[in-house]
Short mmCIF file of C-alpha atoms and ligand atoms in Angstrom, two decimals:
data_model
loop_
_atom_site.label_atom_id
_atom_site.label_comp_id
_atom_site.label_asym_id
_atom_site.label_seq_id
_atom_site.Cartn_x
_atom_site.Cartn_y
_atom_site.Cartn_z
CA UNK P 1 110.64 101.75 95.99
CA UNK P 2 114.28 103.13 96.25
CA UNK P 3 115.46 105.49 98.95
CA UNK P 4 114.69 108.85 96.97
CA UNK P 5 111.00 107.86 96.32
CA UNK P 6 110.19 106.76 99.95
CA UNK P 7 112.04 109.98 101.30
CA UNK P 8 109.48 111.89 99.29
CA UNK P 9 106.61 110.31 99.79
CA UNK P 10 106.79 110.21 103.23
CA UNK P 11 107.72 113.66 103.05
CA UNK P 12 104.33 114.29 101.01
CA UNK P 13 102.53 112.26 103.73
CA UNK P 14 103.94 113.76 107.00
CA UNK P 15 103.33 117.23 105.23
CA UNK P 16 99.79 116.47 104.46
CA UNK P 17 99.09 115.13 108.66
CA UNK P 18 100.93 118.80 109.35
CA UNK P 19 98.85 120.66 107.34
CA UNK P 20 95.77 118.72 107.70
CA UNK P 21 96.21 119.34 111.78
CA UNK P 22 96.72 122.78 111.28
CA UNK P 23 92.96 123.17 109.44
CA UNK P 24 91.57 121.69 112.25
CA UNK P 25 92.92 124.01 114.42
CA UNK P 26 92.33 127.06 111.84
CA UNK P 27 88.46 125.46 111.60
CA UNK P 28 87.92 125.13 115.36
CA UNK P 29 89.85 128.49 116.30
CA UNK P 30 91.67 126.22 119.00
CA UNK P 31 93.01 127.69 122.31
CA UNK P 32 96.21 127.73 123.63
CA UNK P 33 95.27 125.71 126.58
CA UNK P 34 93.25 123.18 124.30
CA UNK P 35 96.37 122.94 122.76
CA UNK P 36 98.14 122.24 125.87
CA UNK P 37 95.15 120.14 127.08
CA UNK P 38 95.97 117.86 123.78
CA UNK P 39 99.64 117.41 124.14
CA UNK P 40 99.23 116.68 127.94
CA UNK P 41 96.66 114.01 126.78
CA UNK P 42 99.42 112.70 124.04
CA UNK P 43 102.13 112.39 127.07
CA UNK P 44 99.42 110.27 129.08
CA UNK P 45 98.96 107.99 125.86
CA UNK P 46 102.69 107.46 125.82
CA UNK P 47 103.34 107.16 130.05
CA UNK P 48 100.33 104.63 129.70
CA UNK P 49 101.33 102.62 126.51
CA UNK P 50 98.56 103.41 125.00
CA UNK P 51 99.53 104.78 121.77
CA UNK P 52 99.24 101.52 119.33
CA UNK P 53 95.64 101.05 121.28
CA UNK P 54 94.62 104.47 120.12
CA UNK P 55 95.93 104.39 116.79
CA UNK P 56 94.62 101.16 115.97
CA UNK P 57 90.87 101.75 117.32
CA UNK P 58 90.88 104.54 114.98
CA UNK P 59 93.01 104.35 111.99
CA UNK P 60 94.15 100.50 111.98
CA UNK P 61 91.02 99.46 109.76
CA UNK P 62 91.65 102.52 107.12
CA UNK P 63 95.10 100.82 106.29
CA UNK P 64 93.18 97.70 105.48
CA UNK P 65 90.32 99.30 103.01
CA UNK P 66 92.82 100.80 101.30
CA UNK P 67 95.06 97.07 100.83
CA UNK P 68 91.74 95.89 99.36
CA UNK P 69 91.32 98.66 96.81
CA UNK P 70 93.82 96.32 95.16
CA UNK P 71 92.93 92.96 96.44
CA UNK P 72 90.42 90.26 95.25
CA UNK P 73 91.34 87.83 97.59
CA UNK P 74 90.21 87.42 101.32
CA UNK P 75 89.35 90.38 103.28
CA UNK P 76 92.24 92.10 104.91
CA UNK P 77 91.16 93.23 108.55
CA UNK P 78 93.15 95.08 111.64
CA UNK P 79 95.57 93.38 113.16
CA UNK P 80 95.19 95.51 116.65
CA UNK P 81 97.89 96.52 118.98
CA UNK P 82 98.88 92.13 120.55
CA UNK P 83 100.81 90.62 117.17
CA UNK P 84 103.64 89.12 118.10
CA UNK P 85 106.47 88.03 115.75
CA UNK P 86 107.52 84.73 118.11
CA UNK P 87 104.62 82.77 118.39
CA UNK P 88 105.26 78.92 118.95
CA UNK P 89 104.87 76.79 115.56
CA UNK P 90 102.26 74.24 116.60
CA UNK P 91 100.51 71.23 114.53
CA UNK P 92 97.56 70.57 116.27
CA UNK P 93 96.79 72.34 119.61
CA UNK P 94 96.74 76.29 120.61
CA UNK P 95 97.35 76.05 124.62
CA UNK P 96 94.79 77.62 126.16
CA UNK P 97 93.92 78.01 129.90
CA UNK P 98 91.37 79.04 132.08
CA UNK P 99 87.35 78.88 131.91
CA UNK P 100 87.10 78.48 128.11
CA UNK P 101 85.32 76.11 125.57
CA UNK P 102 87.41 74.05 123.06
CA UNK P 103 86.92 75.22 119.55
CA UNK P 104 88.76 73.36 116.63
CA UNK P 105 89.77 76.26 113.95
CA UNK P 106 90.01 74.30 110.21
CA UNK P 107 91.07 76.68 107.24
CA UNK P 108 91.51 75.69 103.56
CA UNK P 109 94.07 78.56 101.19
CA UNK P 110 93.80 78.70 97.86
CA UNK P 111 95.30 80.82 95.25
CA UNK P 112 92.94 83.36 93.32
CA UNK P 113 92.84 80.39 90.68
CA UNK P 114 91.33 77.63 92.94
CA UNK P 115 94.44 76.12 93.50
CA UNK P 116 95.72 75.25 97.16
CA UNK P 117 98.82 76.32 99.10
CA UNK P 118 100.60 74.22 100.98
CA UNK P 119 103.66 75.95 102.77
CA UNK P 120 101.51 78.88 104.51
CA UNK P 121 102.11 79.86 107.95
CA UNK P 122 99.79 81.26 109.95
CA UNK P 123 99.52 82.99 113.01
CA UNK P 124 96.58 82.89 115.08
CA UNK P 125 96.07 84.65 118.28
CA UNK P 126 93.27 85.09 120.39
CA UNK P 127 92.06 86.28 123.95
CA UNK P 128 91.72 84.66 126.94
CA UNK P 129 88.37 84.06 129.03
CA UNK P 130 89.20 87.58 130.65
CA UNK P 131 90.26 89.49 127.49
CA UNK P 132 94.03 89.13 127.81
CA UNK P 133 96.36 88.23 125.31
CA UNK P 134 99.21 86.37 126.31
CA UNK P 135 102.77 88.53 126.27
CA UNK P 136 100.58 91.57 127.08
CA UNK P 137 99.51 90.06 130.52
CA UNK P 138 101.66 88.43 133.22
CA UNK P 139 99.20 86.04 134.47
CA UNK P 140 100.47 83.44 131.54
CA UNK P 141 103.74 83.17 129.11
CA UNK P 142 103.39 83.63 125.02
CA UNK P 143 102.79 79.96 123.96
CA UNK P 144 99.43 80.26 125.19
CA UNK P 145 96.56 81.50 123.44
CA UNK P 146 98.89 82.31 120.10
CA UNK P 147 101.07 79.68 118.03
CA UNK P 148 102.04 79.69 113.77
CA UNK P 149 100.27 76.47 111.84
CA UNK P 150 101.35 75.72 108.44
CA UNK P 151 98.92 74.66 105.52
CA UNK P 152 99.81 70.46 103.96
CA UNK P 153 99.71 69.38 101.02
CA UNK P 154 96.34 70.15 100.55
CA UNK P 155 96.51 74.06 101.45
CA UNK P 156 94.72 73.22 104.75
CA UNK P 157 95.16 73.10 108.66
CA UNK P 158 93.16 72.23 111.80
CA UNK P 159 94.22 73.33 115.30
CA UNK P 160 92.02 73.04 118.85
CA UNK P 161 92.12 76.57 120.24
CA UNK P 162 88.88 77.74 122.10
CA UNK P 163 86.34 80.26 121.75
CA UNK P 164 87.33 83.79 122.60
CA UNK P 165 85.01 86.04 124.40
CA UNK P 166 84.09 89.54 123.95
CA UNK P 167 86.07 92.22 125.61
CA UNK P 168 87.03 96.00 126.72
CA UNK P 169 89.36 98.16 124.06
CA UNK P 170 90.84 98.97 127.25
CA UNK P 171 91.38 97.52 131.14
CA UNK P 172 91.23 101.34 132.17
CA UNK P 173 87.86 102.32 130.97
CA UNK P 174 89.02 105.55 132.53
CA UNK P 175 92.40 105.90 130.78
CA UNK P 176 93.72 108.26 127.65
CA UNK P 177 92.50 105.72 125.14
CA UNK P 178 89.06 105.08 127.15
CA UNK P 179 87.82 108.69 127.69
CA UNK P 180 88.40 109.93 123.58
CA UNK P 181 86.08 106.16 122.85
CA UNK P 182 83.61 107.74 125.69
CA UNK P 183 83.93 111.20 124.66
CA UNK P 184 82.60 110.28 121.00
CA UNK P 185 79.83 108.19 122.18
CA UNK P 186 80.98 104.73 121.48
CA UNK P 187 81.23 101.25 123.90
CA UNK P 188 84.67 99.91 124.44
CA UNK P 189 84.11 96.28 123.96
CA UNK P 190 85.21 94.69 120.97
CA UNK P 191 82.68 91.43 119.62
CA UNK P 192 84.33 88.00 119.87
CA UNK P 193 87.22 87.68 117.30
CA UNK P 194 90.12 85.26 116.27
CA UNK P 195 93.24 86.73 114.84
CA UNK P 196 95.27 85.38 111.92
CA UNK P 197 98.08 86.61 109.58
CA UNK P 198 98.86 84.18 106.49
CA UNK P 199 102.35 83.99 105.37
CA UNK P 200 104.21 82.74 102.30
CA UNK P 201 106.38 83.95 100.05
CA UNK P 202 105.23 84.84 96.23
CA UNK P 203 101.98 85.69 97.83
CA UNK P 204 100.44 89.25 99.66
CA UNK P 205 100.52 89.13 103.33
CA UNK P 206 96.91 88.46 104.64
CA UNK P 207 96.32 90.14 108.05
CA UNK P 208 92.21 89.53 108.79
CA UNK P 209 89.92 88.30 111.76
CA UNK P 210 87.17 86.29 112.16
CA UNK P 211 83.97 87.06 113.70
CA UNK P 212 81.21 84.72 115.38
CA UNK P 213 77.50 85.00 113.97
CA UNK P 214 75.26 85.75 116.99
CA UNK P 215 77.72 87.53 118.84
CA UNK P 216 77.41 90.73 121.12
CA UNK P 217 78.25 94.25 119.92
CA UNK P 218 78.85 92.79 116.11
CA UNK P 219 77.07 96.62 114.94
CA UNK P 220 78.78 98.61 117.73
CA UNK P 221 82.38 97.28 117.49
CA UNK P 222 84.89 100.52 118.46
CA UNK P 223 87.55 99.23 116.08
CA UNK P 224 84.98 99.25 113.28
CA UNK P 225 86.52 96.16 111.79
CA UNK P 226 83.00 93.81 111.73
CA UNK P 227 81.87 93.16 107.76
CA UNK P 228 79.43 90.46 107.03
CA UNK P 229 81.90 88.29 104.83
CA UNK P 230 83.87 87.93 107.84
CA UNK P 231 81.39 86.65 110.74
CA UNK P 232 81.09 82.81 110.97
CA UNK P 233 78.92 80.11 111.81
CA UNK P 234 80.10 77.96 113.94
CA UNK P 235 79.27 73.92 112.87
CA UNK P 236 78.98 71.35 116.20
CA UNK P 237 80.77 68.20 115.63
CA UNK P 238 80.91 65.67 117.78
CA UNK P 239 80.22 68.31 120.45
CA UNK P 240 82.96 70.00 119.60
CA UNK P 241 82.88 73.72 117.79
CA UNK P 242 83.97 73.91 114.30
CA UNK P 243 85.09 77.18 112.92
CA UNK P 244 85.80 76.36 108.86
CA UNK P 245 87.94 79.26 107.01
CA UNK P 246 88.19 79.50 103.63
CA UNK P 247 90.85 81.66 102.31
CA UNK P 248 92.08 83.92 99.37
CA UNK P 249 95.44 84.81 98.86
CA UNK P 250 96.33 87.58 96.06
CA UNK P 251 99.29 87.24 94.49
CA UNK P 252 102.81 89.51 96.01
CA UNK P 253 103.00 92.75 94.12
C1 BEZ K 1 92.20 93.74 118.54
O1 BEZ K 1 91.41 93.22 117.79
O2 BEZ K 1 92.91 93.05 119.27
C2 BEZ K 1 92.31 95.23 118.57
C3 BEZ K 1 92.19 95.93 117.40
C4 BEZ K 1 92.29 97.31 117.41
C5 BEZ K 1 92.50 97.96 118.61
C6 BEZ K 1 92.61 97.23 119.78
C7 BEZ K 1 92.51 95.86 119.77
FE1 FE K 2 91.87 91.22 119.36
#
């Protein structure tokens, strides 16, 4: 897209937010103070962070039906607000600390042909035994709980990590992001997920999670990211958990 097309269409988008906004307003024959109520709750969000939380409880999994009105590969899912770019490259291990139980994470990529890709990095990045992901707490650095494997010859990879477990949208129940999930009626905690983002040039970005079968508040997740192709089994071997991926990539546009 050159400059002249993305100036107007996100002209055409910010227009249509504005406008939409203002029929709300129009509909619900808003007061001034409401109004003031709602930009004093907006300057919370921001003193508090909060603002990628928000947005990505409610709009984060939109982005991704829409990528897969156009995709027949794996299912794109949100990424959420604790991506970050610098994750250590690891081969076999995913540091991990605390009170947690060892699972071994093995994924297989293929093309939308069957064939495998070797080359593809992937991040994967998970929470902690209390539900905090590591650069977003200061209890432990970024090489924990996160790290980038790449796929062999054979399109695959196997890394020890360990299972996540459940947790709360938000460690301030009572905060800006908190009260609007309370205020509609929903629960805060999010089921047990793994994150990963697959990488490699020639091919669409995959952003997507992975679910465990069994798990708690699988039908009541706030994000509403859970769909059925994306909760796993997981296999015991040798004691040890087994989560096995297999993955999709569609071609780059
Ligand atoms: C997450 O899965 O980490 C997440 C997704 C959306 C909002 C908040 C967290
Ligand atoms: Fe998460």
């Amino acid at each position: 897209m050159n400059d002249q097309a993305r100036l107007q269409r996100t002209q055409a988008i910010v227009g249509d937010i504005i406008d939409a906004i203002r029929g709300i307003l129009r509909k619900h024959d808003v007061t001034f103070d409401e109004y003031r109520a709602g930009v004093r709750h907006l300057i919370e969000l921001a003193a508090e962070q909060e603002v990628p939380l928000l947005l990505d409880c409610y709009l984060n999994q939109t982005i991704c039906d829409i990528e897969m009105k156009t995709r027949r590969g794996s299912r794109s899912n949100v990424e959420g607000p604790y991506f970050l770019e610098n994750a250590p490259m690891v081969t076999d291990t995913i540091k991990v600390r605390g009170d947690t139980k060892p699972l071994l994470i093995r994924c297989e990529v293929k093309d939308l042909q069957g064939q495998p890709i070797p080359g593809v990095i992937t991040d994967i990045w998970f929470a902690d035994s209390n539900g905090d992901y590591s650069g977003f707490s200061e209890d432990f650095p970024i090489e924990y709980f996160r790290g980038k494997a790449t796929t062999d010859s054979e399109g695959k990879y196997a890394v020890m990590g360990s299972i996540p477990k459940e947790y709360p949208m938000t460690s301030n129940e009572h905060g800006p992001t908190g009260t609007i999930i309370e205020m509609l009626g929903g629960q805060g905690m999010r089921p047990q997920h793994i994150h990963f983002k697959y990488l490699k040039e020639g091919y669409a970005p995959l952003t997507t999670q992975a679910y465990f079968h069994g798990g708690k508040h699988l039908d009541e997740d706030p994000v509403g990211a859970v769909f059925d192709d994306l909760i796993h089994e997981l296999k015991m071997e040798d004691g040890i958990a087994v989560l096995d991926l297999n993955v999709v990539l569609d071609p780059a546009e």
